[in-house]
mmCIF file with all atom_site columns, C-alpha atoms in Angstrom:
data_model
loop_
_atom_site.group_PDB
_atom_site.id
_atom_site.type_symbol
_atom_site.label_atom_id
_atom_site.label_alt_id
_atom_site.label_comp_id
_atom_site.label_asym_id
_atom_site.label_entity_id
_atom_site.label_seq_id
_atom_site.pdbx_PDB_ins_code
_atom_site.Cartn_x
_atom_site.Cartn_y
_atom_site.Cartn_z
_atom_site.occupancy
_atom_site.B_iso_or_equiv
_atom_site.pdbx_formal_charge
_atom_site.auth_seq_id
_atom_site.auth_comp_id
_atom_site.auth_asym_id
_atom_site.auth_atom_id
_atom_site.pdbx_PDB_model_num
ATOM 1   C CA . UNK D 1 1   ? -0.029  0.021  0.024   1.00 82.00 ? 1   UNK D CA 1
ATOM 2   C CA . UNK D 1 2   ? 1.408   3.321  -1.048  1.00 85.00 ? 2   UNK D CA 1
ATOM 3   C CA . UNK D 1 3   ? 1.228   6.066  1.606   1.00 90.00 ? 3   UNK D CA 1
ATOM 4   C CA . UNK D 1 4   ? 2.781   9.489  2.214   1.00 93.00 ? 4   UNK D CA 1
ATOM 5   C CA . UNK D 1 5   ? 3.096   10.750 5.859   1.00 94.00 ? 5   UNK D CA 1
ATOM 6   C CA . UNK D 1 6   ? 4.050   14.382 6.521   1.00 95.00 ? 6   UNK D CA 1
ATOM 7   C CA . UNK D 1 7   ? 5.499   15.770 9.703   1.00 95.00 ? 7   UNK D CA 1
ATOM 8   C CA . UNK D 1 8   ? 7.163   18.888 11.013  1.00 97.00 ? 8   UNK D CA 1
ATOM 9   C CA . UNK D 1 9   ? 4.379   21.405 10.829  1.00 96.00 ? 9   UNK D CA 1
ATOM 10  C CA . UNK D 1 10  ? 3.580   23.806 13.714  1.00 97.00 ? 10  UNK D CA 1
ATOM 11  C CA . UNK D 1 11  ? 3.349   27.372 14.931  1.00 98.00 ? 11  UNK D CA 1
ATOM 12  C CA . UNK D 1 12  ? 6.265   29.777 14.356  1.00 98.00 ? 12  UNK D CA 1
ATOM 13  C CA . UNK D 1 13  ? 6.807   33.510 14.522  1.00 98.00 ? 13  UNK D CA 1
ATOM 14  C CA . UNK D 1 14  ? 7.398   35.490 11.385  1.00 98.00 ? 14  UNK D CA 1
ATOM 15  C CA . UNK D 1 15  ? 11.028  35.188 10.371  1.00 98.00 ? 15  UNK D CA 1
ATOM 16  C CA . UNK D 1 16  ? 11.400  31.800 11.916  1.00 98.00 ? 16  UNK D CA 1
ATOM 17  C CA . UNK D 1 17  ? 12.127  28.441 10.325  1.00 98.00 ? 17  UNK D CA 1
ATOM 18  C CA . UNK D 1 18  ? 10.482  25.019 10.110  1.00 98.00 ? 18  UNK D CA 1
ATOM 19  C CA . UNK D 1 19  ? 11.502  21.788 8.409   1.00 98.00 ? 19  UNK D CA 1
ATOM 20  C CA . UNK D 1 20  ? 8.853   19.539 6.921   1.00 98.00 ? 20  UNK D CA 1
ATOM 21  C CA . UNK D 1 21  ? 9.342   15.905 6.227   1.00 98.00 ? 21  UNK D CA 1
ATOM 22  C CA . UNK D 1 22  ? 7.381   13.435 4.050   1.00 96.00 ? 22  UNK D CA 1
ATOM 23  C CA . UNK D 1 23  ? 8.037   9.753  4.136   1.00 94.00 ? 23  UNK D CA 1
ATOM 24  C CA . UNK D 1 24  ? 6.713   7.553  1.238   1.00 91.00 ? 24  UNK D CA 1
ATOM 25  C CA . UNK D 1 25  ? 6.023   3.874  1.749   1.00 88.00 ? 25  UNK D CA 1
ATOM 26  C CA . UNK D 1 26  ? 5.197   1.323  -0.899  1.00 83.00 ? 26  UNK D CA 1
ATOM 27  C CA . UNK D 1 27  ? 6.710   0.933  -4.366  1.00 78.00 ? 27  UNK D CA 1
ATOM 28  C CA . UNK D 1 28  ? 6.995   3.769  -6.834  1.00 78.00 ? 28  UNK D CA 1
ATOM 29  C CA . UNK D 1 29  ? 8.820   4.156  -10.150 1.00 74.00 ? 29  UNK D CA 1
ATOM 30  C CA . UNK D 1 30  ? 12.531  4.648  -9.766  1.00 78.00 ? 30  UNK D CA 1
ATOM 31  C CA . UNK D 1 31  ? 12.089  7.861  -11.688 1.00 81.00 ? 31  UNK D CA 1
ATOM 32  C CA . UNK D 1 32  ? 9.560   10.016 -9.734  1.00 90.00 ? 32  UNK D CA 1
ATOM 33  C CA . UNK D 1 33  ? 8.877   13.559 -8.663  1.00 95.00 ? 33  UNK D CA 1
ATOM 34  C CA . UNK D 1 34  ? 8.298   14.485 -5.088  1.00 95.00 ? 34  UNK D CA 1
ATOM 35  C CA . UNK D 1 35  ? 6.839   17.860 -4.177  1.00 97.00 ? 35  UNK D CA 1
ATOM 36  C CA . UNK D 1 36  ? 5.133   20.160 -1.811  1.00 98.00 ? 36  UNK D CA 1
ATOM 37  C CA . UNK D 1 37  ? 1.904   22.024 -2.254  1.00 98.00 ? 37  UNK D CA 1
ATOM 38  C CA . UNK D 1 38  ? -0.065  24.216 0.097   1.00 98.00 ? 38  UNK D CA 1
ATOM 39  C CA . UNK D 1 39  ? -3.634  25.371 0.716   1.00 98.00 ? 39  UNK D CA 1
ATOM 40  C CA . UNK D 1 40  ? -4.510  28.442 2.709   1.00 97.00 ? 40  UNK D CA 1
ATOM 41  C CA . UNK D 1 41  ? -8.026  28.994 4.015   1.00 92.00 ? 41  UNK D CA 1
ATOM 42  C CA . UNK D 1 42  ? -10.357 30.053 1.255   1.00 95.00 ? 42  UNK D CA 1
ATOM 43  C CA . UNK D 1 43  ? -7.750  29.533 -1.445  1.00 97.00 ? 43  UNK D CA 1
ATOM 44  C CA . UNK D 1 44  ? -6.986  26.899 -3.923  1.00 98.00 ? 44  UNK D CA 1
ATOM 45  C CA . UNK D 1 45  ? -4.099  24.422 -3.470  1.00 98.00 ? 45  UNK D CA 1
ATOM 46  C CA . UNK D 1 46  ? -0.886  25.801 -4.960  1.00 98.00 ? 46  UNK D CA 1
ATOM 47  C CA . UNK D 1 47  ? 2.495   24.472 -6.002  1.00 98.00 ? 47  UNK D CA 1
ATOM 48  C CA . UNK D 1 48  ? 5.428   25.200 -3.625  1.00 98.00 ? 48  UNK D CA 1
ATOM 49  C CA . UNK D 1 49  ? 8.426   23.116 -4.722  1.00 98.00 ? 49  UNK D CA 1
ATOM 50  C CA . UNK D 1 50  ? 9.272   19.840 -6.286  1.00 98.00 ? 50  UNK D CA 1
ATOM 51  C CA . UNK D 1 51  ? 12.299  17.694 -6.880  1.00 97.00 ? 51  UNK D CA 1
ATOM 52  C CA . UNK D 1 52  ? 12.922  14.782 -9.208  1.00 95.00 ? 52  UNK D CA 1
ATOM 53  C CA . UNK D 1 53  ? 14.710  11.509 -8.188  1.00 92.00 ? 53  UNK D CA 1
ATOM 54  C CA . UNK D 1 54  ? 17.653  12.876 -10.153 1.00 93.00 ? 54  UNK D CA 1
ATOM 55  C CA . UNK D 1 55  ? 17.806  15.891 -7.936  1.00 94.00 ? 55  UNK D CA 1
ATOM 56  C CA . UNK D 1 56  ? 16.474  18.522 -10.291 1.00 97.00 ? 56  UNK D CA 1
ATOM 57  C CA . UNK D 1 57  ? 14.340  21.029 -8.337  1.00 98.00 ? 57  UNK D CA 1
ATOM 58  C CA . UNK D 1 58  ? 11.951  23.988 -9.005  1.00 98.00 ? 58  UNK D CA 1
ATOM 59  C CA . UNK D 1 59  ? 10.171  26.475 -6.802  1.00 98.00 ? 59  UNK D CA 1
ATOM 60  C CA . UNK D 1 60  ? 7.208   28.792 -6.866  1.00 98.00 ? 60  UNK D CA 1
ATOM 61  C CA . UNK D 1 61  ? 8.310   32.405 -7.203  1.00 98.00 ? 61  UNK D CA 1
ATOM 62  C CA . UNK D 1 62  ? 6.824   33.168 -3.761  1.00 98.00 ? 62  UNK D CA 1
ATOM 63  C CA . UNK D 1 63  ? 9.251   30.903 -2.003  1.00 98.00 ? 63  UNK D CA 1
ATOM 64  C CA . UNK D 1 64  ? 12.413  31.170 -4.013  1.00 98.00 ? 64  UNK D CA 1
ATOM 65  C CA . UNK D 1 65  ? 15.423  32.035 -1.833  1.00 98.00 ? 65  UNK D CA 1
ATOM 66  C CA . UNK D 1 66  ? 13.574  31.192 1.328   1.00 98.00 ? 66  UNK D CA 1
ATOM 67  C CA . UNK D 1 67  ? 12.619  27.461 0.988   1.00 98.00 ? 67  UNK D CA 1
ATOM 68  C CA . UNK D 1 68  ? 14.771  24.559 0.076   1.00 98.00 ? 68  UNK D CA 1
ATOM 69  C CA . UNK D 1 69  ? 13.530  21.092 -1.140  1.00 98.00 ? 69  UNK D CA 1
ATOM 70  C CA . UNK D 1 70  ? 15.733  17.997 -0.755  1.00 97.00 ? 70  UNK D CA 1
ATOM 71  C CA . UNK D 1 71  ? 15.237  14.264 -0.742  1.00 95.00 ? 71  UNK D CA 1
ATOM 72  C CA . UNK D 1 72  ? 16.788  11.096 0.428   1.00 94.00 ? 72  UNK D CA 1
ATOM 73  C CA . UNK D 1 73  ? 16.116  8.456  -2.211  1.00 90.00 ? 73  UNK D CA 1
ATOM 74  C CA . UNK D 1 74  ? 17.249  5.604  0.021   1.00 90.00 ? 74  UNK D CA 1
ATOM 75  C CA . UNK D 1 75  ? 14.575  6.528  2.552   1.00 90.00 ? 75  UNK D CA 1
ATOM 76  C CA . UNK D 1 76  ? 11.927  7.702  -0.005  1.00 89.00 ? 76  UNK D CA 1
ATOM 77  C CA . UNK D 1 77  ? 11.740  10.877 1.959   1.00 94.00 ? 77  UNK D CA 1
ATOM 78  C CA . UNK D 1 78  ? 11.427  14.538 0.867   1.00 96.00 ? 78  UNK D CA 1
ATOM 79  C CA . UNK D 1 79  ? 12.131  17.509 2.974   1.00 98.00 ? 79  UNK D CA 1
ATOM 80  C CA . UNK D 1 80  ? 11.188  21.195 2.795   1.00 98.00 ? 80  UNK D CA 1
ATOM 81  C CA . UNK D 1 81  ? 13.382  23.597 4.791   1.00 98.00 ? 81  UNK D CA 1
ATOM 82  C CA . UNK D 1 82  ? 11.376  26.808 5.239   1.00 98.00 ? 82  UNK D CA 1
ATOM 83  C CA . UNK D 1 83  ? 13.272  29.930 6.352   1.00 98.00 ? 83  UNK D CA 1
ATOM 84  C CA . UNK D 1 84  ? 12.297  33.598 6.800   1.00 98.00 ? 84  UNK D CA 1
ATOM 85  C CA . UNK D 1 85  ? 8.715   32.458 7.114   1.00 98.00 ? 85  UNK D CA 1
ATOM 86  C CA . UNK D 1 86  ? 5.991   35.067 6.529   1.00 98.00 ? 86  UNK D CA 1
ATOM 87  C CA . UNK D 1 87  ? 2.281   35.113 7.827   1.00 97.00 ? 87  UNK D CA 1
ATOM 88  C CA . UNK D 1 88  ? 1.233   34.576 4.144   1.00 97.00 ? 88  UNK D CA 1
ATOM 89  C CA . UNK D 1 89  ? 3.006   31.167 4.287   1.00 98.00 ? 89  UNK D CA 1
ATOM 90  C CA . UNK D 1 90  ? 0.355   29.950 6.703   1.00 98.00 ? 90  UNK D CA 1
ATOM 91  C CA . UNK D 1 91  ? -1.414  26.963 5.110   1.00 98.00 ? 91  UNK D CA 1
ATOM 92  C CA . UNK D 1 92  ? -1.831  23.220 5.157   1.00 98.00 ? 92  UNK D CA 1
ATOM 93  C CA . UNK D 1 93  ? 1.143   21.777 3.380   1.00 98.00 ? 93  UNK D CA 1
ATOM 94  C CA . UNK D 1 94  ? 0.759   18.625 1.321   1.00 98.00 ? 94  UNK D CA 1
ATOM 95  C CA . UNK D 1 95  ? 3.339   16.164 0.075   1.00 97.00 ? 95  UNK D CA 1
ATOM 96  C CA . UNK D 1 96  ? 2.898   14.702 -3.403  1.00 97.00 ? 96  UNK D CA 1
ATOM 97  C CA . UNK D 1 97  ? 4.647   11.856 -5.352  1.00 94.00 ? 97  UNK D CA 1
ATOM 98  C CA . UNK D 1 98  ? 4.150   11.171 -9.060  1.00 93.00 ? 98  UNK D CA 1
ATOM 99  C CA . UNK D 1 99  ? 5.682   8.003  -10.270 1.00 87.00 ? 99  UNK D CA 1
ATOM 100 C CA . UNK D 1 100 ? 3.619   4.872  -10.790 1.00 81.00 ? 100 UNK D CA 1
ATOM 101 C CA . UNK D 1 101 ? 0.587   6.864  -9.826  1.00 88.00 ? 101 UNK D CA 1
ATOM 102 C CA . UNK D 1 102 ? -0.253  10.230 -8.253  1.00 93.00 ? 102 UNK D CA 1
ATOM 103 C CA . UNK D 1 103 ? -0.347  10.130 -4.467  1.00 94.00 ? 103 UNK D CA 1
ATOM 104 C CA . UNK D 1 104 ? -0.922  12.836 -1.765  1.00 96.00 ? 104 UNK D CA 1
ATOM 105 C CA . UNK D 1 105 ? -0.353  12.941 1.965   1.00 96.00 ? 105 UNK D CA 1
ATOM 106 C CA . UNK D 1 106 ? -2.842  14.030 4.499   1.00 96.00 ? 106 UNK D CA 1
ATOM 107 C CA . UNK D 1 107 ? -1.268  17.378 5.076   1.00 96.00 ? 107 UNK D CA 1
ATOM 108 C CA . UNK D 1 108 ? 0.411   19.219 7.910   1.00 97.00 ? 108 UNK D CA 1
ATOM 109 C CA . UNK D 1 109 ? -0.526  22.631 9.302   1.00 98.00 ? 109 UNK D CA 1
ATOM 110 C CA . UNK D 1 110 ? 1.972   25.512 9.226   1.00 98.00 ? 110 UNK D CA 1
ATOM 111 C CA . UNK D 1 111 ? 1.015   28.700 11.017  1.00 98.00 ? 111 UNK D CA 1
ATOM 112 C CA . UNK D 1 112 ? 3.186   31.744 10.958  1.00 98.00 ? 112 UNK D CA 1
ATOM 113 C CA . UNK D 1 113 ? 2.281   34.468 13.396  1.00 97.00 ? 113 UNK D CA 1
ATOM 114 C CA . UNK D 1 114 ? 3.036   38.154 12.885  1.00 94.00 ? 114 UNK D CA 1
#
C-alpha cells in the first residue's frame, strides 16, 4: 500500500524556520517527482516546490530564496526547509509523489504568526 506521511508542521513566528518531512512507503517508479503544495483557508491548493529523483528542483516564485527542497532516495523521503517565514506562508502543506501513480499525503498545518 502506497502512503505518504508528513511531519514537522507547527506554529512559528514570522522570520522563523520550520522543516517539513514526508516519508513515502510502498513501491514507486525509480524515476519520480516528489513535491510540496499548500492550501490556505479560502484559497486553492498551490504549488510550492518539487524535486525529481535525479535531484532537479523547482520552486514557486513566492518561496524562491527562502525554501529549499531536498530528498533522500534511500529513505523515499522528501524535505522542505522553510526559512524567513511570513504570515502569508500559513497553510496546510501537502506532500505529493508522481511515479507509478499520483499520491498525496494528509497534510500538515503550518501557522506563521506576525
